[in-house]
Amino acid sequence: MYEDAWYNAFVPAAPARPEFSHKRRVSMLQQPQEGLPADVQVPELSSQVVDPPNERDELPIASLRRRAQSYSDFHDASQAHLKSGILRDRSQVKRKSRQRRRSQVVSDETEGASEDGEDLSDELLDASHAKYQLYLDQLSSSRGHLDSLLDDTTSNIDLLSTLAASFKAVETQTATFQERCESLLAEQRRIATLADDIGQNLQYYNYLDPITRRLNAPGAGHLARGDEFSTMLSQLDHCLDYMQTHPDQKEATAYGSRYKLLLTRGLTLIRVNFTNTLREISSDVSKRIADRQLNDTTMPALLYAKFRVGAPELKKLALEIQKRAAPPMDAEPGAQGEYQSLVNELHQSYSAARGRLIVPLVRRKMAEISALPNTSKDLIAFARSSISYFRGLCLDEYDLWHEWFEGDDGLYDFLETMCEPLFDYLRPRTIHETQLPKLCEVCNLIQVRYMEDQDDDSDPDEPHRLDFSRLIQQALYDAQTRLVFLAQGVVRDDIEKYKPKAEDIDYPAKVKAIPLSGTKSKAPPLSGKKNATSSPKTPVPKAPTIVDEDGVDAFDLQWRYNSDVTYQSWFPTLKKAIWLLSRIYRLVNSSVFDDLAHDIVHQTTLSLHRASQQIASKTSTIDAQLFLLKQLLTLKQQIVTFDIEFVTHQVDVDFSSITNTFYELRSRGGLFNPRNLVRLVGSGLMPGVVENMLDAKAELDARLRTVINDFTSDAAAKMTPAVASEVDTSKADFAGGKSVRATRVTIEKEIPVLRNKLDQYLDDTRTKETLVGAVQDQALATYEDFFERYTSRAKANGTASVSKKGKGREDDVWDPDTFADWMVEVFGVSRVGIGEDEDGVSTRGTSLSPVMSRSGKSLMSGSV
């Protein structure tokens, strides 16, 4: 493995071997030593271990050294070689010494003849020192040999050190080589992984060229029907997603744009194919319709069966666009997808194709329906027939739509276009209709039958279901608008501007001619005892009473005017108001109904007040008050169940501040001075906006409280004129006893008259007894005021004649308690009217119960 330089010094060089073309690379241990440091170079071993021999010396005997078998055997081999060399050198020295002596002897013998005895001593001396000389020579030779051995040993040690350093260098180089190999393997693995990743990522770039060639090839429009077209679009979606999620790649933006164009191209091919197919089907159907007459049986088969043949395949193509038209998850509300325009084009193409086929047939059908005898003049029959026909048509179109498209986007726009002939025929008739009951019936028909249409055999969990109310909403809106317009006309003409006839305000003659409901009791006036008998009373209506004035009409039999005597006593404006509210209730929007109901109640209240004023001018005040009380109570009872939100907002502009200022400026003469006008504007003098909250219910209650207070005050004043506040008790000739006695006589005389009036106008016992009790309290309050004035004057004069409770005489002035006990017996107010019915059950809060104060003011409770 290693080069042995020292071995070649003792072994003759081998004959030169022929060179071959292929040479083995020189080992690192055999590299030239010129590049090695001086301390690492291998020293050249001496070629001789003894003194150079003479020319006559014989060549050393060649011997073969034992080659070291391993690094550990190197020392033994070298020692054996040194020993053999020393023995061989010793034998050679001895042999040379003998030869030298022999040669010396020969030379001495040859030269002895010429030399004399002088040399003999030298020879003898040399002969005596021969062995010493030989030993000296041997020592010199041994010394030289040992020096050479030391040099060889030093060289060998240096060689061994060099070999050890070489071994370490080899080990270091081997470790470095191993590390480089491992790094190369890791790099190989990294490059292999990178190659795999590049190949995986490169596939999203490799789709570009083949897809581009396919979509731009001639006849590419036929590819949309192929099975591989959906797969190609899916690949484009994946490529686009990859480009969007890896924007850091160098060509991602460019490839993303090109893939986007290819996807748009593919979807456009679907749209073109879809439109062309739809146009072909529509043209075929149109040609067949034009070529022959179709009956009711063959027409649906042609209009619907023909369109159902290729619908599944086209629906699959349209679904490819619909899936990509959905807006992204992070889109703003109301934002549309990128390809929504293509979906809209599909819907428009379908709607146009179906419209060209269906709309002419629908218009022809509407003309036939409008020409029928029962629908030509009757709005209700026409609305029922035409809406039913369109509902069936919309159901068929709804089913066909879902065979072509997924979802309801664009469906109702198409169906609204199909329903335009219905509105074109129904709207003019609705606008020209002048009978409010017919409009009410139309609204009721649409709301009940079509707005809340629930088929009994339909599955509530069915995902696809036609919302026909969305389509018929426009017809209902037209009918409601016309209904509100007619209702406002009724309020204006029949309530607000109503002029009462003579028989309408002929009171009390009219109430005498109309008997009250129920059987009138013949018993004497009710006493205050609980077991006293009471006259039958009519219960307060709990539901709105519907009255009609349009005569006997087959349409209006359900709502026509009831000829019962209960309604004959109603004032015409009251009957018209209740009739109108009952008509439009739940037929119009709640907010619209509330505004209209407020106006109706307000105008009815004003008309009743005007009628009471006319009655008061013709007959008497008490008749006018009872008339107004009766009508207002009836109005209040009837509107309870209409659920009217009476509070309405009324915004007015107040110019009072401006008018006052202008009047002031005109009086001063500076009205047309520009400085004054600019100063007014700069000071903020502008019209004020006043927002009022109008409540018809509160207005009605206020009117009711007022008429009750007026009635009780007037009735009590009519009974107590002798003790009224106008009577001067300070006169010397004033007789208090006579005034009290006259008051008692008047009360006893007026009570039957009062009850008779109440019986003529009112038929509710609680109401009548409450009013009698209120008059009693008001009369008692008047007497208490008189008693206080009288006693104060009598105490001042010392001439008072006042009877005590239970001891008063007829000509004395009674104290208030005695007078009150007497009034209770005379008035005979039943406890039924005060707070209990005949069975003793409390009825407070449900009847008319005014609270009378001691000052004579009648205050109505919140139950009125």
Short mmCIF file of N, CA and C in Angstrom, two decimals, residues 568-670:
data_model
loop_
_atom_site.label_atom_id
_atom_site.label_comp_id
_atom_site.label_asym_id
_atom_site.label_seq_id
_atom_site.Cartn_x
_atom_site.Cartn_y
_atom_site.Cartn_z
N GLN A 568 -132.55 51.79 13.79
CA GLN A 568 -133.37 52.87 13.27
C GLN A 568 -133.18 54.17 14.04
N SER A 569 -132.70 54.05 15.26
CA SER A 569 -132.46 55.26 16.06
C SER A 569 -131.09 55.87 15.81
N TRP A 570 -130.28 55.21 15.00
CA TRP A 570 -128.95 55.75 14.71
C TRP A 570 -129.07 56.91 13.73
N PHE A 571 -128.24 57.92 13.96
CA PHE A 571 -128.17 59.04 13.03
C PHE A 571 -127.53 58.57 11.71
N PRO A 572 -127.94 59.10 10.56
CA PRO A 572 -127.40 58.61 9.28
C PRO A 572 -125.89 58.63 9.19
N THR A 573 -125.25 59.65 9.69
CA THR A 573 -123.78 59.68 9.64
C THR A 573 -123.17 58.60 10.52
N LEU A 574 -123.82 58.28 11.63
CA LEU A 574 -123.33 57.20 12.49
C LEU A 574 -123.45 55.87 11.77
N LYS A 575 -124.59 55.62 11.15
CA LYS A 575 -124.76 54.38 10.41
C LYS A 575 -123.74 54.29 9.26
N LYS A 576 -123.54 55.38 8.58
CA LYS A 576 -122.58 55.37 7.48
C LYS A 576 -121.16 55.13 7.98
N ALA A 577 -120.81 55.69 9.13
CA ALA A 577 -119.46 55.51 9.68
C ALA A 577 -119.23 54.05 10.08
N ILE A 578 -120.20 53.46 10.79
CA ILE A 578 -120.03 52.06 11.21
C ILE A 578 -120.04 51.15 9.99
N TRP A 579 -120.91 51.44 9.05
CA TRP A 579 -120.93 50.62 7.83
C TRP A 579 -119.60 50.70 7.08
N LEU A 580 -119.03 51.89 7.00
CA LEU A 580 -117.77 52.06 6.28
C LEU A 580 -116.62 51.39 7.02
N LEU A 581 -116.57 51.54 8.33
CA LEU A 581 -115.49 50.89 9.09
C LEU A 581 -115.58 49.37 8.97
N SER A 582 -116.80 48.83 9.04
CA SER A 582 -116.96 47.38 8.93
C SER A 582 -116.59 46.88 7.55
N ARG A 583 -116.76 47.72 6.52
CA ARG A 583 -116.39 47.32 5.17
C ARG A 583 -114.88 47.24 4.98
N ILE A 584 -114.19 48.26 5.36
CA ILE A 584 -112.75 48.34 5.06
C ILE A 584 -111.89 47.68 6.13
N TYR A 585 -112.50 47.21 7.23
CA TYR A 585 -111.72 46.61 8.31
C TYR A 585 -111.04 45.34 7.81
N ARG A 586 -109.75 45.25 8.00
CA ARG A 586 -108.88 44.13 7.60
C ARG A 586 -108.75 43.98 6.09
N LEU A 587 -109.23 44.91 5.32
CA LEU A 587 -109.07 44.86 3.87
C LEU A 587 -107.96 45.78 3.38
N VAL A 588 -107.54 46.70 4.19
CA VAL A 588 -106.45 47.60 3.83
C VAL A 588 -105.35 47.47 4.87
N ASN A 589 -104.24 48.09 4.56
CA ASN A 589 -103.11 48.07 5.49
C ASN A 589 -103.50 48.69 6.83
N SER A 590 -102.96 48.15 7.91
CA SER A 590 -103.35 48.59 9.25
C SER A 590 -103.09 50.08 9.46
N SER A 591 -101.95 50.57 9.00
CA SER A 591 -101.66 52.00 9.17
C SER A 591 -102.63 52.86 8.37
N VAL A 592 -102.97 52.41 7.15
CA VAL A 592 -103.93 53.15 6.34
C VAL A 592 -105.30 53.12 7.00
N PHE A 593 -105.67 51.95 7.53
CA PHE A 593 -106.97 51.84 8.19
C PHE A 593 -107.03 52.74 9.42
N ASP A 594 -105.94 52.80 10.18
CA ASP A 594 -105.93 53.64 11.38
C ASP A 594 -106.14 55.11 11.01
N ASP A 595 -105.44 55.58 9.98
CA ASP A 595 -105.61 56.98 9.57
C ASP A 595 -107.03 57.24 9.08
N LEU A 596 -107.55 56.31 8.29
CA LEU A 596 -108.90 56.50 7.76
C LEU A 596 -109.94 56.39 8.87
N ALA A 597 -109.74 55.45 9.80
CA ALA A 597 -110.69 55.31 10.91
C ALA A 597 -110.67 56.55 11.81
N HIS A 598 -109.50 57.12 12.03
CA HIS A 598 -109.44 58.36 12.80
C HIS A 598 -110.26 59.46 12.14
N ASP A 599 -110.11 59.59 10.84
CA ASP A 599 -110.86 60.62 10.12
C ASP A 599 -112.36 60.35 10.19
N ILE A 600 -112.73 59.07 10.07
CA ILE A 600 -114.16 58.72 10.12
C ILE A 600 -114.75 59.06 11.48
N VAL A 601 -114.08 58.66 12.55
CA VAL A 601 -114.58 58.92 13.89
C VAL A 601 -114.62 60.42 14.16
N HIS A 602 -113.60 61.12 13.73
CA HIS A 602 -113.56 62.57 13.95
C HIS A 602 -114.71 63.28 13.22
N GLN A 603 -114.90 62.96 11.95
CA GLN A 603 -115.96 63.61 11.19
C GLN A 603 -117.34 63.19 11.70
N THR A 604 -117.48 61.93 12.13
CA THR A 604 -118.76 61.50 12.69
C THR A 604 -119.08 62.24 13.97
N THR A 605 -118.10 62.42 14.83
CA THR A 605 -118.31 63.16 16.07
C THR A 605 -118.73 64.60 15.79
N LEU A 606 -118.07 65.23 14.82
CA LEU A 606 -118.45 66.60 14.47
C LEU A 606 -119.86 66.67 13.89
N SER A 607 -120.22 65.71 13.05
CA SER A 607 -121.57 65.72 12.46
C SER A 607 -122.64 65.52 13.52
N LEU A 608 -122.37 64.64 14.50
CA LEU A 608 -123.33 64.44 15.58
C LEU A 608 -123.47 65.70 16.44
N HIS A 609 -122.35 66.38 16.65
CA HIS A 609 -122.41 67.60 17.44
C HIS A 609 -123.21 68.69 16.71
N ARG A 610 -123.01 68.79 15.40
CA ARG A 610 -123.78 69.77 14.63
C ARG A 610 -125.28 69.43 14.65
N ALA A 611 -125.59 68.14 14.54
CA ALA A 611 -127.00 67.74 14.58
C ALA A 611 -127.63 68.05 15.94
N SER A 612 -126.86 67.84 17.05
CA SER A 612 -127.41 68.16 18.37
C SER A 612 -127.66 69.65 18.52
N GLN A 613 -126.82 70.47 17.92
CA GLN A 613 -127.05 71.91 17.98
C GLN A 613 -128.33 72.28 17.23
N GLN A 614 -128.58 71.63 16.11
CA GLN A 614 -129.82 71.90 15.39
C GLN A 614 -131.05 71.43 16.18
N ILE A 615 -130.94 70.29 16.83
CA ILE A 615 -132.05 69.81 17.65
C ILE A 615 -132.29 70.76 18.82
N ALA A 616 -131.24 71.26 19.42
CA ALA A 616 -131.40 72.19 20.54
C ALA A 616 -132.09 73.48 20.10
N SER A 617 -131.80 73.92 18.89
CA SER A 617 -132.45 75.14 18.41
C SER A 617 -133.91 74.92 18.05
N LYS A 618 -134.29 73.69 17.70
CA LYS A 618 -135.66 73.42 17.29
C LYS A 618 -136.55 72.98 18.45
N THR A 619 -136.03 72.13 19.33
CA THR A 619 -136.86 71.59 20.41
C THR A 619 -136.37 72.07 21.76
N SER A 620 -135.50 71.27 22.39
CA SER A 620 -135.01 71.62 23.72
C SER A 620 -133.57 71.15 23.86
N THR A 621 -132.96 71.76 24.89
CA THR A 621 -131.55 71.41 25.12
C THR A 621 -131.40 69.99 25.62
N ILE A 622 -132.29 69.55 26.48
CA ILE A 622 -132.17 68.20 27.04
C ILE A 622 -132.33 67.14 25.98
N ASP A 623 -133.22 67.39 24.99
CA ASP A 623 -133.35 66.44 23.88
C ASP A 623 -132.07 66.39 23.05
N ALA A 624 -131.48 67.53 22.82
CA ALA A 624 -130.22 67.57 22.06
C ALA A 624 -129.11 66.85 22.81
N GLN A 625 -129.07 67.06 24.13
CA GLN A 625 -128.03 66.41 24.92
C GLN A 625 -128.21 64.89 24.95
N LEU A 626 -129.44 64.46 25.14
CA LEU A 626 -129.68 63.01 25.16
C LEU A 626 -129.45 62.39 23.78
N PHE A 627 -129.82 63.10 22.73
CA PHE A 627 -129.53 62.61 21.37
C PHE A 627 -128.02 62.43 21.18
N LEU A 628 -127.26 63.45 21.53
CA LEU A 628 -125.81 63.37 21.36
C LEU A 628 -125.21 62.29 22.24
N LEU A 629 -125.73 62.18 23.47
CA LEU A 629 -125.23 61.15 24.38
C LEU A 629 -125.51 59.76 23.83
N LYS A 630 -126.71 59.54 23.33
CA LYS A 630 -127.08 58.25 22.76
C LYS A 630 -126.18 57.90 21.57
N GLN A 631 -126.00 58.83 20.65
CA GLN A 631 -125.22 58.56 19.44
C GLN A 631 -123.74 58.35 19.76
N LEU A 632 -123.19 59.14 20.68
CA LEU A 632 -121.77 58.98 21.03
C LEU A 632 -121.53 57.66 21.76
N LEU A 633 -122.43 57.27 22.63
CA LEU A 633 -122.29 55.97 23.30
C LEU A 633 -122.33 54.83 22.29
N THR A 634 -123.24 54.93 21.34
CA THR A 634 -123.33 53.90 20.30
C THR A 634 -122.04 53.85 19.48
N LEU A 635 -121.52 55.00 19.09
CA LEU A 635 -120.27 55.05 18.33
C LEU A 635 -119.12 54.45 19.12
N LYS A 636 -119.05 54.76 20.41
CA LYS A 636 -117.97 54.22 21.25
C LYS A 636 -118.06 52.71 21.37
N GLN A 637 -119.30 52.21 21.52
CA GLN A 637 -119.47 50.77 21.65
C GLN A 637 -119.12 50.04 20.36
N GLN A 638 -119.42 50.64 19.21
CA GLN A 638 -119.24 49.95 17.94
C GLN A 638 -117.77 49.91 17.49
N ILE A 639 -116.99 50.89 17.85
CA ILE A 639 -115.60 50.94 17.35
C ILE A 639 -114.62 50.23 18.27
N VAL A 640 -115.13 49.62 19.35
CA VAL A 640 -114.22 48.98 20.30
C VAL A 640 -113.46 47.83 19.65
N THR A 641 -114.17 47.05 18.84
CA THR A 641 -113.55 45.81 18.31
C THR A 641 -112.80 46.01 17.01
N PHE A 642 -112.61 47.25 16.57
CA PHE A 642 -111.89 47.48 15.33
C PHE A 642 -110.38 47.58 15.52
N ASP A 643 -109.91 47.58 16.76
CA ASP A 643 -108.47 47.65 17.05
C ASP A 643 -107.82 48.83 16.35
N ILE A 644 -108.40 49.98 16.56
CA ILE A 644 -107.90 51.18 15.90
C ILE A 644 -106.83 51.84 16.76
N GLU A 645 -105.71 52.10 16.16
CA GLU A 645 -104.68 52.91 16.81
C GLU A 645 -105.02 54.37 16.53
N PHE A 646 -105.69 54.99 17.48
CA PHE A 646 -106.29 56.29 17.19
C PHE A 646 -105.29 57.42 17.11
N VAL A 647 -104.15 57.26 17.75
CA VAL A 647 -103.20 58.37 17.80
C VAL A 647 -102.56 58.54 16.43
N THR A 648 -102.69 59.68 15.83
CA THR A 648 -102.09 59.98 14.53
C THR A 648 -101.26 61.25 14.63
N HIS A 649 -100.25 61.31 13.79
CA HIS A 649 -99.35 62.48 13.75
C HIS A 649 -99.90 63.48 12.74
N GLN A 650 -99.98 64.71 13.15
CA GLN A 650 -100.40 65.79 12.26
C GLN A 650 -99.39 66.93 12.38
N VAL A 651 -98.73 67.20 11.28
CA VAL A 651 -97.68 68.22 11.24
C VAL A 651 -98.25 69.46 10.58
N ASP A 652 -98.22 70.58 11.28
CA ASP A 652 -98.70 71.86 10.78
C ASP A 652 -97.57 72.88 10.82
N VAL A 653 -97.73 73.90 10.05
CA VAL A 653 -96.76 75.01 10.01
C VAL A 653 -97.41 76.20 10.70
N ASP A 654 -96.76 76.70 11.74
CA ASP A 654 -97.31 77.79 12.54
C ASP A 654 -96.73 79.12 12.03
N PHE A 655 -97.60 79.96 11.48
CA PHE A 655 -97.19 81.28 10.99
C PHE A 655 -97.64 82.40 11.93
N SER A 656 -98.06 82.03 13.14
CA SER A 656 -98.62 83.05 14.03
C SER A 656 -97.59 84.11 14.41
N SER A 657 -96.34 83.67 14.67
CA SER A 657 -95.32 84.65 15.06
C SER A 657 -95.01 85.60 13.92
N ILE A 658 -95.01 85.09 12.69
CA ILE A 658 -94.70 85.94 11.55
C ILE A 658 -95.84 86.93 11.30
N THR A 659 -97.09 86.42 11.36
CA THR A 659 -98.23 87.32 11.11
C THR A 659 -98.31 88.41 12.16
N ASN A 660 -98.06 88.06 13.42
CA ASN A 660 -98.10 89.09 14.46
C ASN A 660 -97.04 90.16 14.23
N THR A 661 -95.84 89.71 13.84
CA THR A 661 -94.75 90.67 13.60
C THR A 661 -95.05 91.55 12.39
N PHE A 662 -95.63 90.97 11.35
CA PHE A 662 -95.96 91.76 10.17
C PHE A 662 -97.05 92.79 10.48
N TYR A 663 -98.02 92.37 11.29
CA TYR A 663 -99.04 93.34 11.69
C TYR A 663 -98.43 94.50 12.47
N GLU A 664 -97.47 94.17 13.34
CA GLU A 664 -96.81 95.21 14.12
C GLU A 664 -96.00 96.14 13.22
N LEU A 665 -95.28 95.56 12.24
CA LEU A 665 -94.50 96.39 11.33
C LEU A 665 -95.41 97.28 10.46
N ARG A 666 -96.53 96.72 10.05
CA ARG A 666 -97.43 97.52 9.23
C ARG A 666 -98.02 98.68 10.02
N SER A 667 -98.32 98.42 11.31
CA SER A 667 -98.85 99.51 12.13
C SER A 667 -97.81 100.61 12.34
N ARG A 668 -96.52 100.22 12.38
CA ARG A 668 -95.47 101.21 12.57
C ARG A 668 -95.04 101.88 11.26
N GLY A 669 -95.45 101.30 10.15
CA GLY A 669 -95.07 101.87 8.86
C GLY A 669 -93.75 101.39 8.34
N GLY A 670 -93.17 100.35 8.88
CA GLY A 670 -91.87 99.86 8.40
C GLY A 670 -91.96 98.49 7.77
#
